[in-house]
């Protein structure tokens, strides 16, 4: 009797092993596809949330108060009769003004409450009035001297 028992166990073990070998790749593919499906569902949910946010943002632009607030914030617009103030951070403003040796890069008498595009347009107009081949005046530019060069003094050498 012990011999029959061992043959039955051996045959049963072979059948179970064969079933495992046949089912294993299919089971692995099934589990991988389920994981991919869950990942895709999460991506779709995230895309739908992003789409809802963008639709809400688009609907905000239908409100005139929101448009006015964005124009004030992004473009520094002011309503007629209002006075605009620009506050500079004291940590970013240097203590001593920078000196330039060339012509002024800004429009003379520039008003800080003017919008940026008006300043750009004025600079384009000033640049258009400057003749193309002219060099800056010698009177307006300081002579180029190097502070490291020693002065020869009265002895001449």
PDB file of C-alpha atoms in Angstrom:
ATOM      1  CA  UNK A   1       0.000   0.000   0.000  1.00  0.00           C
ATOM      2  CA  UNK A   2       2.717   2.519   0.635  1.00  0.00           C
ATOM      3  CA  UNK A   3       3.791   2.256  -2.982  1.00  0.00           C
ATOM      4  CA  UNK A   4       0.343   3.213  -4.320  1.00  0.00           C
ATOM      5  CA  UNK A   5       0.227   6.176  -2.013  1.00  0.00           C
ATOM      6  CA  UNK A   6       3.547   7.500  -3.278  1.00  0.00           C
ATOM      7  CA  UNK A   7       2.526   7.072  -6.938  1.00  0.00           C
ATOM      8  CA  UNK A   8      -0.703   8.960  -6.269  1.00  0.00           C
ATOM      9  CA  UNK A   9       1.202  11.735  -4.551  1.00  0.00           C
ATOM     10  CA  UNK A  10       3.724  11.865  -7.371  1.00  0.00           C
ATOM     11  CA  UNK A  11       1.014  12.034 -10.073  1.00  0.00           C
ATOM     12  CA  UNK A  12      -0.942  14.637  -8.126  1.00  0.00           C
ATOM     13  CA  UNK A  13       2.207  16.717  -7.678  1.00  0.00           C
ATOM     14  CA  UNK A  14       2.940  16.555 -11.406  1.00  0.00           C
ATOM     15  CA  UNK A  15      -0.611  17.632 -12.253  1.00  0.00           C
ATOM     16  CA  UNK A  16      -0.430  20.547  -9.834  1.00  0.00           C
ATOM     17  CA  UNK A  17       2.982  21.551 -11.196  1.00  0.00           C
ATOM     18  CA  UNK A  18       1.733  21.370 -14.788  1.00  0.00           C
ATOM     19  CA  UNK A  19      -1.345  23.431 -13.900  1.00  0.00           C
ATOM     20  CA  UNK A  20       0.826  26.034 -12.189  1.00  0.00           C
ATOM     21  CA  UNK A  21       3.138  26.227 -15.226  1.00  0.00           C
ATOM     22  CA  UNK A  22       0.178  26.665 -17.574  1.00  0.00           C
ATOM     23  CA  UNK A  23      -1.752  29.147 -15.444  1.00  0.00           C
ATOM     24  CA  UNK A  24       1.163  31.254 -14.192  1.00  0.00           C
ATOM     25  CA  UNK A  25       1.739  33.461 -17.309  1.00  0.00           C
ATOM     26  CA  UNK A  26      -1.986  34.003 -17.749  1.00  0.00           C
ATOM     27  CA  UNK A  27      -2.414  34.948 -14.113  1.00  0.00           C
ATOM     28  CA  UNK A  28       0.572  37.291 -14.306  1.00  0.00           C
ATOM     29  CA  UNK A  29      -0.872  39.010 -17.424  1.00  0.00           C
ATOM     30  CA  UNK A  30      -4.250  39.338 -15.731  1.00  0.00           C
ATOM     31  CA  UNK A  31      -2.776  40.961 -12.627  1.00  0.00           C
ATOM     32  CA  UNK A  32      -0.591  43.291 -14.733  1.00  0.00           C
ATOM     33  CA  UNK A  33      -3.589  44.403 -16.793  1.00  0.00           C
ATOM     34  CA  UNK A  34      -5.607  45.089 -13.658  1.00  0.00           C
ATOM     35  CA  UNK A  35      -2.772  47.261 -12.338  1.00  0.00           C
ATOM     36  CA  UNK A  36      -2.570  49.127 -15.666  1.00  0.00           C
ATOM     37  CA  UNK A  37      -6.329  49.634 -15.625  1.00  0.00           C
ATOM     38  CA  UNK A  38      -6.184  51.138 -12.120  1.00  0.00           C
ATOM     39  CA  UNK A  39      -3.349  53.444 -13.194  1.00  0.00           C
ATOM     40  CA  UNK A  40      -5.336  54.598 -16.205  1.00  0.00           C
ATOM     41  CA  UNK A  41      -8.403  55.232 -14.069  1.00  0.00           C
ATOM     42  CA  UNK A  42      -6.301  57.406 -11.736  1.00  0.00           C
ATOM     43  CA  UNK A  43      -4.936  59.334 -14.730  1.00  0.00           C
ATOM     44  CA  UNK A  44      -8.448  59.869 -16.100  1.00  0.00           C
ATOM     45  CA  UNK A  45      -9.634  61.122 -12.714  1.00  0.00           C
ATOM     46  CA  UNK A  46      -6.688  63.529 -12.517  1.00  0.00           C
ATOM     47  CA  UNK A  47      -7.349  64.752 -16.060  1.00  0.00           C
ATOM     48  CA  UNK A  48     -11.023  65.295 -15.274  1.00  0.00           C
ATOM     49  CA  UNK A  49     -10.110  67.271 -12.144  1.00  0.00           C
ATOM     50  CA  UNK A  50      -7.690  69.398 -14.191  1.00  0.00           C
ATOM     51  CA  UNK A  51     -10.387  69.886 -16.847  1.00  0.00           C
ATOM     52  CA  UNK A  52     -12.874  71.011 -14.179  1.00  0.00           C
ATOM     53  CA  UNK A  53     -10.334  73.489 -12.811  1.00  0.00           C
ATOM     54  CA  UNK A  54      -9.703  74.910 -16.278  1.00  0.00           C
ATOM     55  CA  UNK A  55     -13.430  75.216 -16.962  1.00  0.00           C
ATOM     56  CA  UNK A  56     -13.897  77.057 -13.658  1.00  0.00           C
ATOM     57  CA  UNK A  57     -10.999  79.358 -14.575  1.00  0.00           C
ATOM     58  CA  UNK A  58     -12.574  79.985 -17.960  1.00  0.00           C
ATOM     59  CA  UNK A  59     -15.904  80.846 -16.340  1.00  0.00           C
ATOM     60  CA  UNK A  60     -14.147  83.330 -14.039  1.00  0.00           C
ATOM     61  CA  UNK A  61     -13.154  85.392 -17.082  1.00  0.00           C
ATOM     62  CA  UNK A  62     -16.855  86.029 -17.785  1.00  0.00           C
ATOM     63  CA  UNK A  63     -17.009  88.093 -14.588  1.00  0.00           C
ATOM     64  CA  UNK A  64     -16.072  91.727 -15.254  1.00  0.00           C
ATOM     65  CA  UNK A  65     -14.762  92.205 -11.708  1.00  0.00           C
ATOM     66  CA  UNK A  66     -12.290  89.344 -12.233  1.00  0.00           C
ATOM     67  CA  UNK A  67     -11.131  90.825 -15.547  1.00  0.00           C
ATOM     68  CA  UNK A  68     -10.602  94.226 -13.904  1.00  0.00           C
ATOM     69  CA  UNK A  69      -8.688  92.634 -11.028  1.00  0.00           C
ATOM     70  CA  UNK A  70      -6.440  90.739 -13.455  1.00  0.00           C
ATOM     71  CA  UNK A  71      -5.799  93.902 -15.489  1.00  0.00           C
ATOM     72  CA  UNK A  72      -4.831  95.764 -12.333  1.00  0.00           C
ATOM     73  CA  UNK A  73      -2.563  92.975 -11.098  1.00  0.00           C
ATOM     74  CA  UNK A  74      -0.901  91.848 -14.312  1.00  0.00           C
ATOM     75  CA  UNK A  75      -0.742  95.085 -16.325  1.00  0.00           C
ATOM     76  CA  UNK A  76      -0.768  97.697 -13.525  1.00  0.00           C
ATOM     77  CA  UNK A  77      -3.918  99.360 -14.859  1.00  0.00           C
ATOM     78  CA  UNK A  78      -5.724 101.964 -12.770  1.00  0.00           C
ATOM     79  CA  UNK A  79      -9.232 103.321 -13.148  1.00  0.00           C
ATOM     80  CA  UNK A  80      -9.736 106.964 -14.151  1.00  0.00           C
ATOM     81  CA  UNK A  81      -9.428 109.220 -11.136  1.00  0.00           C
ATOM     82  CA  UNK A  82      -7.350 106.756  -9.116  1.00  0.00           C
ATOM     83  CA  UNK A  83      -3.764 107.373  -8.138  1.00  0.00           C
ATOM     84  CA  UNK A  84      -1.309 104.484  -8.440  1.00  0.00           C
ATOM     85  CA  UNK A  85       1.614 104.008  -6.093  1.00  0.00           C
ATOM     86  CA  UNK A  86       4.518 101.681  -6.702  1.00  0.00           C
ATOM     87  CA  UNK A  87       6.266 100.513  -3.542  1.00  0.00           C
ATOM     88  CA  UNK A  88       9.800  99.252  -3.942  1.00  0.00           C
ATOM     89  CA  UNK A  89      11.233  96.684  -1.601  1.00  0.00           C
ATOM     90  CA  UNK A  90      14.037  98.348   0.393  1.00  0.00           C
ATOM     91  CA  UNK A  91      16.071  95.132   0.254  1.00  0.00           C
ATOM     92  CA  UNK A  92      16.195  95.187  -3.542  1.00  0.00           C
ATOM     93  CA  UNK A  93      16.850  98.927  -4.020  1.00  0.00           C
ATOM     94  CA  UNK A  94      20.533  99.913  -3.796  1.00  0.00           C
ATOM     95  CA  UNK A  95      21.523 102.651  -1.342  1.00  0.00           C
ATOM     96  CA  UNK A  96      23.542 104.621  -3.902  1.00  0.00           C
ATOM     97  CA  UNK A  97      22.214 105.380  -7.366  1.00  0.00           C
ATOM     98  CA  UNK A  98      24.087 103.779 -10.226  1.00  0.00           C
ATOM     99  CA  UNK A  99      26.012 106.175 -12.472  1.00  0.00           C
ATOM    100  CA  UNK A 100      26.029 105.631 -16.183  1.00  0.00           C
ATOM    101  CA  UNK A 101      28.658 106.837 -18.577  1.00  0.00           C
ATOM    102  CA  UNK A 102      26.479 106.642 -21.692  1.00  0.00           C
ATOM    103  CA  UNK A 103      23.216 108.233 -22.712  1.00  0.00           C
ATOM    104  CA  UNK A 104      20.207 107.765 -20.473  1.00  0.00           C
ATOM    105  CA  UNK A 105      18.357 104.517 -21.116  1.00  0.00           C
ATOM    106  CA  UNK A 106      15.020 105.753 -19.806  1.00  0.00           C
ATOM    107  CA  UNK A 107      12.609 108.338 -21.092  1.00  0.00           C
ATOM    108  CA  UNK A 108      13.135 111.745 -19.511  1.00  0.00           C
ATOM    109  CA  UNK A 109      10.395 112.766 -17.089  1.00  0.00           C
ATOM    110  CA  UNK A 110       9.023 109.228 -16.915  1.00  0.00           C
ATOM    111  CA  UNK A 111       5.887 108.867 -14.843  1.00  0.00           C
ATOM    112  CA  UNK A 112       5.834 105.654 -12.769  1.00  0.00           C
ATOM    113  CA  UNK A 113       2.059 105.450 -12.973  1.00  0.00           C
ATOM    114  CA  UNK A 114       2.133 105.086 -16.751  1.00  0.00           C
ATOM    115  CA  UNK A 115       1.523 101.618 -18.144  1.00  0.00           C
ATOM    116  CA  UNK A 116       4.502  99.636 -19.382  1.00  0.00           C
ATOM    117  CA  UNK A 117       3.466  99.721 -23.021  1.00  0.00           C
ATOM    118  CA  UNK A 118       3.453 103.538 -23.060  1.00  0.00           C
ATOM    119  CA  UNK A 119       7.032 103.556 -21.779  1.00  0.00           C
ATOM    120  CA  UNK A 120       8.047 101.044 -24.438  1.00  0.00           C
ATOM    121  CA  UNK A 121       6.391 103.136 -27.144  1.00  0.00           C
ATOM    122  CA  UNK A 122       8.193 106.292 -25.978  1.00  0.00           C
ATOM    123  CA  UNK A 123      11.543 104.497 -26.078  1.00  0.00           C
ATOM    124  CA  UNK A 124      10.803 103.289 -29.614  1.00  0.00           C
ATOM    125  CA  UNK A 125      10.019 106.858 -30.679  1.00  0.00           C
ATOM    126  CA  UNK A 126      13.242 108.188 -29.110  1.00  0.00           C
ATOM    127  CA  UNK A 127      15.260 105.441 -30.778  1.00  0.00           C
ATOM    128  CA  UNK A 128      13.669 106.295 -34.110  1.00  0.00           C
ATOM    129  CA  UNK A 129      14.758 109.943 -33.819  1.00  0.00           C
ATOM    130  CA  UNK A 130      18.425 109.089 -33.225  1.00  0.00           C
ATOM    131  CA  UNK A 131      20.444 109.189 -36.498  1.00  0.00           C
ATOM    132  CA  UNK A 132      21.809 105.802 -37.485  1.00  0.00           C
ATOM    133  CA  UNK A 133      25.545 106.427 -37.955  1.00  0.00           C
ATOM    134  CA  UNK A 134      26.266 108.967 -35.223  1.00  0.00           C
ATOM    135  CA  UNK A 135      28.539 108.390 -32.278  1.00  0.00           C
ATOM    136  CA  UNK A 136      27.838 109.904 -28.854  1.00  0.00           C
ATOM    137  CA  UNK A 137      29.231 113.382 -28.245  1.00  0.00           C
ATOM    138  CA  UNK A 138      32.663 113.593 -26.668  1.00  0.00           C
ATOM    139  CA  UNK A 139      31.291 116.160 -24.206  1.00  0.00           C
ATOM    140  CA  UNK A 140      28.671 113.768 -22.850  1.00  0.00           C
ATOM    141  CA  UNK A 141      30.981 110.769 -22.376  1.00  0.00           C
ATOM    142  CA  UNK A 142      33.823 110.921 -19.881  1.00  0.00           C
ATOM    143  CA  UNK A 143      37.324 110.099 -21.129  1.00  0.00           C
ATOM    144  CA  UNK A 144      38.265 106.465 -20.738  1.00  0.00           C
ATOM    145  CA  UNK A 145      40.977 106.408 -18.085  1.00  0.00           C
ATOM    146  CA  UNK A 146      42.052 103.439 -16.098  1.00  0.00           C
ATOM    147  CA  UNK A 147      42.358 103.940 -12.329  1.00  0.00           C
ATOM    148  CA  UNK A 148      45.251 101.456 -12.268  1.00  0.00           C
ATOM    149  CA  UNK A 149      47.424 103.613 -14.559  1.00  0.00           C
ATOM    150  CA  UNK A 150      49.819 105.707 -12.441  1.00  0.00           C
ATOM    151  CA  UNK A 151      50.084 109.420 -13.138  1.00  0.00           C
ATOM    152  CA  UNK A 152      53.606 110.230 -14.497  1.00  0.00           C
ATOM    153  CA  UNK A 153      53.704 113.444 -12.476  1.00  0.00           C
ATOM    154  CA  UNK A 154      55.755 116.610 -13.195  1.00  0.00           C
ATOM    155  CA  UNK A 155      58.994 114.755 -13.865  1.00  0.00           C
ATOM    156  CA  UNK A 156      57.530 113.292 -17.025  1.00  0.00           C
ATOM    157  CA  UNK A 157      58.610 109.778 -16.544  1.00  0.00           C
TER     158      UNK A 157
END
